[in-house]
Amino acid sequence: MAIRIQRDHALAPLTTLEVGGSADVYVRAETEGQVVEAIWYAQRAGLALTVLGGGSNTLIADAGVRGVVLQPAVMGRRVRAEGDAAVVEVGAGVPWDELVAWSVSAGLCGLEALSGIPGWVGAAPMQNIGAYGQEVADVVEAVRVVRRDRGDATWLAADQLDFSYRMSAFKGRWRDRFVITAVRFRLRRGAPDP
């Protein structure tokens, strides 16, 4: 499905703070293909590209955002059993707390201490979210990304992501280089650690 270009689109309702102006152009991409199309659209039009996830802890200026605001709202979840573990691939647009609640109800461990953190799955590896001794870096196996300069998609393994306290390569050396479309987690079956 082709992307839907929305001009002068209000951004305040897309953030938890609910303040700020509009985007010159807004695209909500619900598939990886739409993410690629939005990137190419911005490049062809000579417009800056800003990525907006779930809008938690995001403050939009009253003047709004110039260029294209891309919201990668890719949904979906796939699970593959591997012995005592489950490999779970989740779209970047899935609300984080929904993933945590699902994993707990499915008897999968590794995310349970991260409940209540706002935002979407795509932001979790970027920020290396954590709480109560758990970090998302402990369970991320790979991150699916689209390169902003070329539009091609690939998986990046966790050992490439330079995870440290509330930090990753996405905030450091790769800032503004990729758009995250999915995250693959390796979770274990059983009871959470005490």
Backbone as JSON Lines, residues from 0, in Angstrom:
{"i":0,"aa":"M","n":[0.84,-1.17,0.0],"ca":[0.0,0.0,0.0],"c":[0.9,1.25,0.0]}
{"i":1,"aa":"A","n":[0.53,2.22,-0.79],"ca":[1.3,3.46,-0.89],"c":[1.15,4.29,0.38]}
{"i":2,"aa":"I","n":[2.14,5.14,0.61],"ca":[2.08,6.01,1.79],"c":[1.02,7.09,1.59]}
{"i":3,"aa":"R","n":[0.52,7.57,2.7],"ca":[-0.44,8.67,2.69],"c":[0.28,9.91,3.19]}
{"i":4,"aa":"I","n":[0.41,10.89,2.34],"ca":[1.08,12.15,2.68],"c":[0.04,13.08,3.31]}
{"i":5,"aa":"Q","n":[0.32,13.53,4.53],"ca":[-0.58,14.46,5.21],"c":[0.18,15.76,5.46]}
{"i":6,"aa":"R","n":[-0.34,16.86,4.96],"ca":[0.32,18.15,5.08],"c":[-0.23,18.93,6.27]}
{"i":7,"aa":"D","n":[0.66,19.73,6.9],"ca":[0.3,20.55,8.06],"c":[-0.44,19.73,9.11]}
{"i":8,"aa":"H","n":[0.16,18.6,9.47],"ca":[-0.46,17.63,10.38],"c":[-0.08,17.94,11.83]}
{"i":9,"aa":"A","n":[-1.06,18.07,12.71],"ca":[-0.81,18.36,14.13],"c":[-0.04,17.22,14.77]}
{"i":10,"aa":"L","n":[1.04,17.57,15.46],"ca":[1.88,16.56,16.13],"c":[1.56,16.42,17.61]}
{"i":11,"aa":"A","n":[0.98,17.44,18.24],"ca":[0.7,17.39,19.68],"c":[-0.07,16.13,20.09]}
{"i":12,"aa":"P","n":[-1.1,15.72,19.35],"ca":[-1.84,14.52,19.77],"c":[-1.01,13.23,19.68]}
{"i":13,"aa":"L","n":[0.15,13.29,19.02],"ca":[0.99,12.11,18.86],"c":[2.06,12.0,19.95]}
{"i":14,"aa":"T","n":[2.02,12.92,20.92],"ca":[3.0,12.91,22.0],"c":[2.3,12.81,23.34]}
{"i":15,"aa":"T","n":[3.03,12.32,24.34],"ca":[2.43,12.19,25.67],"c":[2.23,13.54,26.33]}
{"i":16,"aa":"L","n":[3.05,14.53,25.98],"ca":[2.9,15.87,26.55],"c":[1.8,16.67,25.86]}
{"i":17,"aa":"E","n":[1.43,16.28,24.66],"ca":[0.33,16.87,23.9],"c":[0.46,18.38,23.71]}
{"i":18,"aa":"V","n":[1.67,18.82,23.38],"ca":[1.91,20.22,23.04],"c":[2.74,20.29,21.78]}
{"i":19,"aa":"G","n":[2.72,21.47,21.15],"ca":[3.56,21.69,19.99],"c":[2.78,21.89,18.71]}
{"i":20,"aa":"G","n":[3.53,22.23,17.68],"ca":[2.94,22.57,16.4],"c":[2.78,21.38,15.47]}
{"i":21,"aa":"S","n":[2.76,21.7,14.17],"ca":[2.47,20.71,13.14],"c":[3.71,20.33,12.35]}
{"i":22,"aa":"A","n":[3.6,19.24,11.64],"ca":[4.62,18.82,10.68],"c":[4.24,19.37,9.32]}
{"i":23,"aa":"D","n":[5.23,19.87,8.57],"ca":[4.94,20.25,7.18],"c":[4.31,19.08,6.45]}
{"i":24,"aa":"V","n":[4.94,17.9,6.6],"ca":[4.45,16.67,5.99],"c":[4.56,15.57,7.04]}
{"i":25,"aa":"Y","n":[3.51,14.76,7.16],"ca":[3.51,13.65,8.12],"c":[3.18,12.37,7.38]}
{"i":26,"aa":"V","n":[3.93,11.31,7.7],"ca":[3.66,9.99,7.13],"c":[3.66,8.97,8.26]}
{"i":27,"aa":"R","n":[2.56,8.26,8.4],"ca":[2.49,7.13,9.33],"c":[2.72,5.88,8.5]}
{"i":28,"aa":"A","n":[3.87,5.24,8.71],"ca":[4.24,4.05,7.93],"c":[3.91,2.8,8.74]}
{"i":29,"aa":"E","n":[3.03,1.97,8.2],"ca":[2.6,0.77,8.92],"c":[3.28,-0.49,8.42]}
{"i":30,"aa":"T","n":[4.14,-0.36,7.41],"ca":[4.94,-1.48,6.9],"c":[6.36,-0.98,6.64]}
{"i":31,"aa":"E","n":[7.27,-1.92,6.57],"ca":[8.64,-1.54,6.25],"c":[8.72,-0.92,4.85]}
{"i":32,"aa":"G","n":[7.93,-1.43,3.94],"ca":[7.88,-0.85,2.6],"c":[7.46,0.6,2.61]}
{"i":33,"aa":"Q","n":[6.5,0.95,3.46],"ca":[6.07,2.34,3.58],"c":[7.16,3.21,4.2]}
{"i":34,"aa":"V","n":[7.94,2.65,5.12],"ca":[9.08,3.39,5.67],"c":[10.04,3.74,4.54]}
{"i":35,"aa":"V","n":[10.37,2.77,3.71],"ca":[11.27,3.0,2.58],"c":[10.69,4.06,1.65]}
{"i":36,"aa":"E","n":[9.42,3.95,1.33],"ca":[8.77,4.91,0.44],"c":[8.81,6.33,1.01]}
{"i":37,"aa":"A","n":[8.58,6.46,2.32],"ca":[8.63,7.78,2.96],"c":[10.03,8.37,2.9]}
{"i":38,"aa":"I","n":[11.04,7.54,3.1],"ca":[12.43,8.0,3.0],"c":[12.71,8.52,1.6]}
{"i":39,"aa":"W","n":[12.3,7.75,0.6],"ca":[12.54,8.18,-0.79],"c":[11.76,9.45,-1.11]}
{"i":40,"aa":"Y","n":[10.53,9.55,-0.59],"ca":[9.73,10.76,-0.82],"c":[10.48,11.98,-0.3]}
{"i":41,"aa":"A","n":[10.97,11.9,0.94],"ca":[11.69,13.03,1.54],"c":[12.93,13.38,0.72]}
{"i":42,"aa":"Q","n":[13.65,12.37,0.27],"ca":[14.86,12.63,-0.52],"c":[14.52,13.29,-1.85]}
{"i":43,"aa":"R","n":[13.52,12.76,-2.55],"ca":[13.14,13.34,-3.86],"c":[12.65,14.77,-3.72]}
{"i":44,"aa":"A","n":[11.95,15.05,-2.61],"ca":[11.4,16.39,-2.39],"c":[12.43,17.34,-1.78]}
{"i":45,"aa":"G","n":[13.6,16.82,-1.41],"ca":[14.63,17.65,-0.8],"c":[14.24,18.14,0.59]}
{"i":46,"aa":"L","n":[13.5,17.31,1.33],"ca":[13.01,17.69,2.64],"c":[13.77,16.95,3.75]}
{"i":47,"aa":"A","n":[13.95,17.62,4.86],"ca":[14.54,16.97,6.04],"c":[13.6,15.87,6.51]}
{"i":48,"aa":"L","n":[14.17,14.83,7.13],"ca":[13.38,13.71,7.64],"c":[13.59,13.62,9.15]}
{"i":49,"aa":"T","n":[12.49,13.65,9.89],"ca":[12.5,13.49,11.34],"c":[11.69,12.26,11.67]}
{"i":50,"aa":"V","n":[12.22,11.38,12.54],"ca":[11.51,10.17,12.94],"c":[10.88,10.41,14.3]}
{"i":51,"aa":"L","n":[9.6,10.06,14.42],"ca":[8.86,10.18,15.67],"c":[8.3,8.81,16.01]}
{"i":52,"aa":"G","n":[8.65,8.3,17.18],"ca":[8.1,7.02,17.62],"c":[6.77,7.23,18.3]}
{"i":53,"aa":"G","n":[6.64,6.71,19.5],"ca":[5.39,6.82,20.25],"c":[5.16,8.17,20.89]}
{"i":54,"aa":"G","n":[6.16,9.05,20.84],"ca":[6.0,10.41,21.33],"c":[6.15,10.58,22.82]}
{"i":55,"aa":"S","n":[6.66,9.56,23.51],"ca":[6.86,9.74,24.96],"c":[8.12,10.57,25.17]}
{"i":56,"aa":"N","n":[8.05,11.48,26.12],"ca":[9.19,12.35,26.43],"c":[9.66,13.15,25.21]}
{"i":57,"aa":"T","n":[8.73,13.48,24.34],"ca":[9.04,14.26,23.15],"c":[8.33,15.6,23.24]}
{"i":58,"aa":"L","n":[9.09,16.65,23.1],"ca":[8.53,17.99,23.14],"c":[8.64,18.62,21.77]}
{"i":59,"aa":"I","n":[7.52,18.92,21.16],"ca":[7.48,19.54,19.84],"c":[7.38,21.05,20.03]}
{"i":60,"aa":"A","n":[8.21,21.79,19.32],"ca":[8.16,23.25,19.39],"c":[6.83,23.76,18.85]}
{"i":61,"aa":"D","n":[6.39,24.91,19.34],"ca":[5.15,25.5,18.84],"c":[5.23,25.78,17.34]}
{"i":62,"aa":"A","n":[6.44,26.05,16.84],"ca":[6.63,26.31,15.41],"c":[6.5,25.04,14.57]}
{"i":63,"aa":"G","n":[6.46,23.88,15.22],"ca":[6.31,22.62,14.5],"c":[7.64,22.09,14.0]}
{"i":64,"aa":"V","n":[7.55,21.17,13.04],"ca":[8.73,20.5,12.49],"c":[8.72,20.67,10.97]}
{"i":65,"aa":"R","n":[9.8,21.23,10.45],"ca":[9.93,21.41,9.01],"c":[10.28,20.08,8.35]}
{"i":66,"aa":"G","n":[9.84,19.89,7.14],"ca":[10.14,18.68,6.39],"c":[9.14,17.58,6.66]}
{"i":67,"aa":"V","n":[9.63,16.34,6.56],"ca":[8.78,15.16,6.72],"c":[8.98,14.57,8.12]}
{"i":68,"aa":"V","n":[7.87,14.33,8.82],"ca":[7.91,13.58,10.07],"c":[7.39,12.19,9.75]}
{"i":69,"aa":"L","n":[8.26,11.2,9.95],"ca":[7.94,9.8,9.68],"c":[7.7,9.08,10.99]}
{"i":70,"aa":"Q","n":[6.54,8.46,11.12],"ca":[6.24,7.67,12.3],"c":[6.18,6.19,11.88]}
{"i":71,"aa":"P","n":[7.24,5.42,12.2],"ca":[7.28,4.0,11.81],"c":[6.42,3.15,12.74]}
{"i":72,"aa":"A","n":[5.14,3.07,12.42],"ca":[4.16,2.38,13.26],"c":[3.97,0.94,12.79]}
{"i":73,"aa":"V","n":[5.07,0.25,12.55],"ca":[5.04,-1.14,12.08],"c":[4.6,-2.03,13.25]}
{"i":74,"aa":"M","n":[3.57,-2.81,13.02],"ca":[3.01,-3.67,14.07],"c":[3.41,-5.12,13.82]}
{"i":75,"aa":"G","n":[2.9,-6.0,14.64],"ca":[3.09,-7.43,14.45],"c":[4.05,-8.05,15.45]}
{"i":76,"aa":"R","n":[3.87,-9.37,15.61],"ca":[4.72,-10.13,16.52],"c":[4.8,-11.56,15.98]}
{"i":77,"aa":"R","n":[6.01,-12.07,15.88],"ca":[6.22,-13.47,15.49],"c":[7.07,-14.13,16.55]}
{"i":78,"aa":"V","n":[6.73,-15.38,16.86],"ca":[7.43,-16.11,17.91],"c":[7.95,-17.42,17.34]}
{"i":79,"aa":"R","n":[9.21,-17.73,17.67],"ca":[9.83,-18.98,17.25],"c":[10.46,-19.63,18.48]}
{"i":80,"aa":"A","n":[10.07,-20.87,18.78],"ca":[10.63,-21.59,19.93],"c":[12.01,-22.1,19.58]}
{"i":81,"aa":"E","n":[12.93,-21.97,20.54],"ca":[14.28,-22.52,20.42],"c":[14.69,-23.08,21.77]}
{"i":82,"aa":"G","n":[14.4,-24.34,22.0],"ca":[14.72,-24.97,23.27],"c":[14.0,-24.29,24.42]}
{"i":83,"aa":"D","n":[14.76,-23.85,25.42],"ca":[14.17,-23.17,26.59],"c":[13.94,-21.68,26.33]}
{"i":84,"aa":"A","n":[14.17,-21.25,25.11],"ca":[14.02,-19.83,24.78],"c":[12.94,-19.65,23.72]}
{"i":85,"aa":"A","n":[12.53,-18.4,23.57],"ca":[11.63,-18.02,22.49],"c":[12.24,-16.79,21.83]}
{"i":86,"aa":"V","n":[12.34,-16.81,20.52],"ca":[12.81,-15.66,19.77],"c":[11.55,-14.93,19.3]}
{"i":87,"aa":"V","n":[11.44,-13.68,19.73],"ca":[10.22,-12.91,19.48],"c":[10.59,-11.7,18.64]}
{"i":88,"aa":"E","n":[10.02,-11.61,17.44],"ca":[10.25,-10.48,16.54],"c":[9.02,-9.57,16.62]}
{"i":89,"aa":"V","n":[9.25,-8.29,16.93],"ca":[8.14,-7.37,17.2],"c":[8.31,-6.11,16.38]}
{"i":90,"aa":"G","n":[7.23,-5.62,15.79],"ca":[7.25,-4.39,15.02],"c":[7.56,-3.19,15.89]}
{"i":91,"aa":"A","n":[8.24,-2.21,15.32],"ca":[8.68,-1.02,16.05],"c":[7.53,-0.2,16.62]}
{"i":92,"aa":"G","n":[6.34,-0.3,16.04],"ca":[5.21,0.5,16.49],"c":[4.37,-0.12,17.59]}
{"i":93,"aa":"V","n":[4.74,-1.31,18.04],"ca":[4.0,-1.95,19.12],"c":[4.29,-1.2,20.43]}
{"i":94,"aa":"P","n":[3.26,-0.81,21.18],"ca":[3.51,-0.16,22.47],"c":[4.33,-1.07,23.39]}
{"i":95,"aa":"W","n":[5.37,-0.5,24.0],"ca":[6.3,-1.28,24.81],"c":[5.59,-2.06,25.9]}
{"i":96,"aa":"D","n":[4.72,-1.42,26.64],"ca":[4.08,-2.09,27.77],"c":[3.18,-3.23,27.32]}
{"i":97,"aa":"E","n":[2.62,-3.14,26.13],"ca":[1.82,-4.26,25.6],"c":[2.71,-5.48,25.37]}
{"i":98,"aa":"L","n":[3.94,-5.26,24.87],"ca":[4.87,-6.37,24.67],"c":[5.24,-6.99,26.01]}
{"i":99,"aa":"V","n":[5.53,-6.17,27.01],"ca":[5.9,-6.69,28.33],"c":[4.75,-7.51,28.9]}
{"i":100,"aa":"A","n":[3.54,-6.99,28.86],"ca":[2.38,-7.71,29.39],"c":[2.18,-9.04,28.66]}
{"i":101,"aa":"W","n":[2.32,-9.02,27.34],"ca":[2.18,-10.26,26.57],"c":[3.25,-11.27,26.98]}
{"i":102,"aa":"S","n":[4.5,-10.82,27.1],"ca":[5.59,-11.76,27.41],"c":[5.38,-12.41,28.78]}
{"i":103,"aa":"V","n":[4.92,-11.63,29.76],"ca":[4.65,-12.18,31.09],"c":[3.52,-13.21,31.01]}
{"i":104,"aa":"S","n":[2.43,-12.88,30.29],"ca":[1.3,-13.81,30.19],"c":[1.67,-15.07,29.41]}
{"i":105,"aa":"A","n":[2.69,-14.98,28.54],"ca":[3.15,-16.14,27.77],"c":[4.2,-16.95,28.52]}
{"i":106,"aa":"G","n":[4.55,-16.52,29.74],"ca":[5.53,-17.24,30.53],"c":[6.96,-17.05,30.04]}
{"i":107,"aa":"L","n":[7.23,-15.89,29.45],"ca":[8.56,-15.59,28.93],"c":[9.22,-14.54,29.81]}
{"i":108,"aa":"C","n":[10.48,-14.74,30.13],"ca":[11.2,-13.86,31.04],"c":[12.27,-13.05,30.32]}
{"i":109,"aa":"G","n":[12.53,-11.88,30.89],"ca":[13.57,-11.01,30.37],"c":[13.11,-9.57,30.25]}
{"i":110,"aa":"L","n":[11.79,-9.37,30.2],"ca":[11.25,-8.01,30.06],"c":[10.41,-7.58,31.25]}
{"i":111,"aa":"E","n":[10.14,-8.49,32.17],"ca":[9.14,-8.22,33.22],"c":[9.45,-7.0,34.08]}
{"i":112,"aa":"A","n":[10.71,-6.7,34.33],"ca":[11.05,-5.54,35.16],"c":[10.91,-4.22,34.39]}
{"i":113,"aa":"L","n":[10.69,-4.32,33.09],"ca":[10.62,-3.12,32.24],"c":[9.19,-2.66,31.99]}
{"i":114,"aa":"S","n":[8.26,-3.17,32.77],"ca":[6.87,-2.76,32.65],"c":[6.72,-1.3,33.08]}
{"i":115,"aa":"G","n":[5.8,-0.61,32.43],"ca":[5.51,0.77,32.8],"c":[6.36,1.8,32.09]}
{"i":116,"aa":"I","n":[7.32,1.36,31.3],"ca":[8.14,2.32,30.54],"c":[7.34,2.74,29.32]}
{"i":117,"aa":"P","n":[7.16,4.04,29.12],"ca":[6.34,4.5,27.99],"c":[7.08,4.35,26.66]}
{"i":118,"aa":"G","n":[6.33,4.44,25.6],"ca":[6.93,4.43,24.27],"c":[6.64,3.16,23.49]}
{"i":119,"aa":"W","n":[7.3,3.07,22.35],"ca":[7.12,1.96,21.44],"c":[8.36,1.07,21.44]}
{"i":120,"aa":"V","n":[8.21,-0.14,20.92],"ca":[9.29,-1.12,20.85],"c":[10.5,-0.57,20.11]}
{"i":121,"aa":"G","n":[10.31,0.17,19.04],"ca":[11.43,0.68,18.25],"c":[12.38,1.57,19.02]}
{"i":122,"aa":"A","n":[11.89,2.25,20.04],"ca":[12.74,3.13,20.83],"c":[13.54,2.38,21.89]}
{"i":123,"aa":"A","n":[13.13,1.17,22.24],"ca":[13.75,0.43,23.34],"c":[15.25,0.19,23.12]}
{"i":124,"aa":"P","n":[15.68,-0.31,21.95],"ca":[17.12,-0.5,21.77],"c":[17.87,0.81,21.56]}
{"i":125,"aa":"M","n":[17.2,1.79,21.03],"ca":[17.85,3.09,20.82],"c":[18.3,3.67,22.15]}
{"i":126,"aa":"Q","n":[17.42,3.62,23.13],"ca":[17.65,4.2,24.44],"c":[18.28,3.19,25.4]}
{"i":127,"aa":"N","n":[18.28,1.9,25.02],"ca":[18.68,0.82,25.93],"c":[17.94,0.99,27.26]}
{"i":128,"aa":"I","n":[16.62,0.95,27.15],"ca":[15.79,1.15,28.34],"c":[16.11,0.11,29.4]}
{"i":129,"aa":"G","n":[15.88,0.49,30.65],"ca":[16.17,-0.43,31.74],"c":[15.5,-0.01,33.02]}
{"i":130,"aa":"A","n":[15.39,-0.98,33.93],"ca":[14.83,-0.72,35.26],"c":[15.08,-1.96,36.11]}
{"i":131,"aa":"Y","n":[15.27,-1.73,37.41],"ca":[15.37,-2.81,38.39],"c":[16.38,-3.89,37.99]}
{"i":132,"aa":"G","n":[17.5,-3.48,37.45],"ca":[18.56,-4.43,37.12],"c":[18.44,-5.09,35.76]}
{"i":133,"aa":"Q","n":[17.38,-4.82,35.02],"ca":[17.25,-5.35,33.66],"c":[17.48,-4.23,32.67]}
{"i":134,"aa":"E","n":[18.1,-4.56,31.56],"ca":[18.23,-3.64,30.43],"c":[17.78,-4.38,29.18]}
{"i":135,"aa":"V","n":[17.24,-3.65,28.25],"ca":[16.79,-4.29,27.02],"c":[17.97,-4.93,26.27]}
{"i":136,"aa":"A","n":[19.17,-4.38,26.46],"ca":[20.37,-4.94,25.81],"c":[20.58,-6.4,26.2]}
{"i":137,"aa":"D","n":[20.09,-6.8,27.37],"ca":[20.27,-8.18,27.84],"c":[19.49,-9.19,27.01]}
{"i":138,"aa":"V","n":[18.45,-8.73,26.32],"ca":[17.58,-9.67,25.58],"c":[17.44,-9.35,24.1]}
{"i":139,"aa":"V","n":[18.0,-8.24,23.63],"ca":[17.94,-7.93,22.19],"c":[18.88,-8.86,21.44]}
{"i":140,"aa":"E","n":[18.36,-9.52,20.44],"ca":[19.19,-10.36,19.58],"c":[19.62,-9.6,18.33]}
{"i":141,"aa":"A","n":[18.69,-8.82,17.76],"ca":[18.98,-8.05,16.55],"c":[17.92,-6.97,16.38]}
{"i":142,"aa":"V","n":[18.27,-5.96,15.59],"ca":[17.34,-4.86,15.29],"c":[17.25,-4.72,13.78]}
{"i":143,"aa":"R","n":[16.02,-4.66,13.29],"ca":[15.76,-4.48,11.85],"c":[15.74,-2.98,11.57]}
{"i":144,"aa":"V","n":[16.52,-2.55,10.59],"ca":[16.63,-1.13,10.27],"c":[16.53,-0.9,8.77]}
{"i":145,"aa":"V","n":[16.14,0.32,8.43],"ca":[16.2,0.81,7.06],"c":[17.19,1.95,7.04]}
{"i":146,"aa":"R","n":[18.16,1.89,6.13],"ca":[19.14,2.98,6.01],"c":[18.47,4.21,5.41]}
{"i":147,"aa":"R","n":[18.67,5.34,6.04],"ca":[18.04,6.57,5.58],"c":[18.67,7.09,4.29]}
{"i":148,"aa":"D","n":[19.92,6.77,4.01],"ca":[20.56,7.28,2.8],"c":[20.28,6.43,1.57]}
{"i":149,"aa":"R","n":[20.04,5.12,1.77],"ca":[19.86,4.23,0.62],"c":[18.5,3.55,0.56]}
{"i":150,"aa":"G","n":[17.81,3.49,1.7],"ca":[16.49,2.87,1.71],"c":[16.5,1.36,1.77]}
{"i":151,"aa":"D","n":[17.67,0.74,1.99],"ca":[17.69,-0.72,2.07],"c":[17.57,-1.17,3.52]}
{"i":152,"aa":"A","n":[16.98,-2.36,3.7],"ca":[16.71,-2.88,5.04],"c":[17.66,-4.03,5.36]}
{"i":153,"aa":"T","n":[18.01,-4.13,6.65],"ca":[18.9,-5.2,7.1],"c":[18.7,-5.41,8.59]}
{"i":154,"aa":"W","n":[19.21,-6.54,9.08],"ca":[19.24,-6.81,10.52],"c":[20.62,-6.46,11.04]}
{"i":155,"aa":"L","n":[20.69,-5.78,12.19],"ca":[21.93,-5.5,12.88],"c":[21.95,-6.32,14.16]}
{"i":156,"aa":"A","n":[23.0,-7.11,14.35],"ca":[23.12,-7.96,15.54],"c":[23.4,-7.1,16.77]}
{"i":157,"aa":"A","n":[22.98,-7.6,17.92],"ca":[23.12,-6.86,19.17],"c":[24.57,-6.46,19.45]}
{"i":158,"aa":"D","n":[25.52,-7.32,19.07],"ca":[26.93,-7.0,19.35],"c":[27.46,-5.85,18.5]}
{"i":159,"aa":"Q","n":[26.68,-5.38,17.54],"ca":[27.07,-4.23,16.72],"c":[26.54,-2.91,17.29]}
{"i":160,"aa":"L","n":[25.71,-2.97,18.31],"ca":[24.91,-1.81,18.72],"c":[25.51,-0.95,19.82]}
{"i":161,"aa":"D","n":[26.7,-1.27,20.29],"ca":[27.41,-0.45,21.29],"c":[26.53,-0.12,22.5]}
{"i":162,"aa":"F","n":[25.84,-1.11,23.03],"ca":[24.99,-0.86,24.19],"c":[25.82,-0.47,25.4]}
{"i":163,"aa":"S","n":[25.34,0.54,26.1],"ca":[25.87,0.93,27.4],"c":[24.7,1.55,28.16]}
{"i":164,"aa":"Y","n":[24.95,2.1,29.33],"ca":[23.87,2.61,30.16],"c":[23.06,3.67,29.42]}
{"i":165,"aa":"R","n":[21.8,3.36,29.11],"ca":[20.83,4.23,28.42],"c":[21.39,4.78,27.1]}
{"i":166,"aa":"M","n":[22.18,3.96,26.44],"ca":[22.86,4.4,25.22],"c":[23.0,3.25,24.24]}
{"i":167,"aa":"S","n":[23.06,3.6,22.96],"ca":[23.34,2.64,21.89],"c":[23.96,3.39,20.73]}
{"i":168,"aa":"A","n":[24.41,2.64,19.74],"ca":[24.98,3.25,18.53],"c":[23.96,4.13,17.82]}
{"i":169,"aa":"F","n":[22.66,3.85,18.01],"ca":[21.62,4.65,17.37],"c":[21.59,6.08,17.9]}
{"i":170,"aa":"K","n":[22.04,6.29,19.12],"ca":[22.11,7.64,19.69],"c":[23.51,8.21,19.54]}
{"i":171,"aa":"G","n":[24.47,7.36,19.21],"ca":[25.86,7.78,19.08],"c":[26.31,7.85,17.63]}
{"i":172,"aa":"R","n":[27.18,6.93,17.26],"ca":[27.81,7.0,15.92],"c":[26.81,6.82,14.77]}
{"i":173,"aa":"W","n":[25.66,6.23,15.04],"ca":[24.68,6.03,13.97],"c":[23.49,6.98,14.08]}
{"i":174,"aa":"R","n":[23.61,8.04,14.8],"ca":[22.5,8.98,14.97],"c":[21.99,9.42,13.6]}
{"i":175,"aa":"D","n":[20.7,9.33,13.38],"ca":[20.04,9.74,12.13],"c":[20.48,8.93,10.92]}
{"i":176,"aa":"R","n":[21.02,7.75,11.12],"ca":[21.45,6.92,10.0],"c":[20.39,5.88,9.61]}
{"i":177,"aa":"F","n":[19.62,5.42,10.6],"ca":[18.67,4.33,10.37],"c":[17.28,4.7,10.89]}
{"i":178,"aa":"V","n":[16.28,3.98,10.37],"ca":[14.93,3.97,10.94],"c":[14.69,2.53,11.4]}
{"i":179,"aa":"I","n":[14.38,2.35,12.66],"ca":[14.12,1.01,13.21],"c":[12.71,0.58,12.83]}
{"i":180,"aa":"T","n":[12.59,-0.65,12.3],"ca":[11.26,-1.16,11.92],"c":[10.83,-2.37,12.75]}
{"i":181,"aa":"A","n":[11.78,-3.07,13.37],"ca":[11.44,-4.24,14.19],"c":[12.61,-4.55,15.12]}
{"i":182,"aa":"V","n":[12.31,-5.29,16.17],"ca":[13.33,-5.73,17.12],"c":[13.11,-7.21,17.39]}
{"i":183,"aa":"R","n":[14.21,-7.96,17.42],"ca":[14.15,-9.39,17.73],"c":[14.73,-9.61,19.13]}
{"i":184,"aa":"F","n":[13.93,-10.22,20.0],"ca":[14.32,-10.49,21.38],"c":[14.49,-11.99,21.59]}
{"i":185,"aa":"R","n":[15.42,-12.36,22.45],"ca":[15.56,-13.74,22.9],"c":[15.15,-13.78,24.37]}
{"i":186,"aa":"L","n":[14.0,-14.39,24.63],"ca":[13.45,-14.47,25.98],"c":[13.48,-15.93,26.45]}
{"i":187,"aa":"R","n":[13.6,-16.14,27.75],"ca":[13.63,-17.52,28.26],"c":[12.29,-17.88,28.87]}
{"i":188,"aa":"R","n":[12.01,-19.15,28.8],"ca":[10.77,-19.66,29.4],"c":[11.0,-19.93,30.88]}
{"i":189,"aa":"G","n":[9.96,-19.76,31.69],"ca":[10.08,-20.07,33.11],"c":[9.73,-18.89,33.99]}
{"i":190,"aa":"A","n":[10.11,-19.01,35.26],"ca":[9.79,-17.98,36.23],"c":[10.83,-16.88,36.19]}
{"i":191,"aa":"P","n":[10.42,-15.65,36.43],"ca":[11.39,-14.54,36.48],"c":[12.4,-14.74,37.59]}
{"i":192,"aa":"D","n":[13.56,-14.11,37.44],"ca":[14.56,-14.13,38.5],"c":[14.01,-13.4,39.71]}
{"i":193,"aa":"P","n":[14.35,-13.87,40.93],"ca":[13.83,-13.18,42.13],"c":[14.44,-11.81,42.3]}
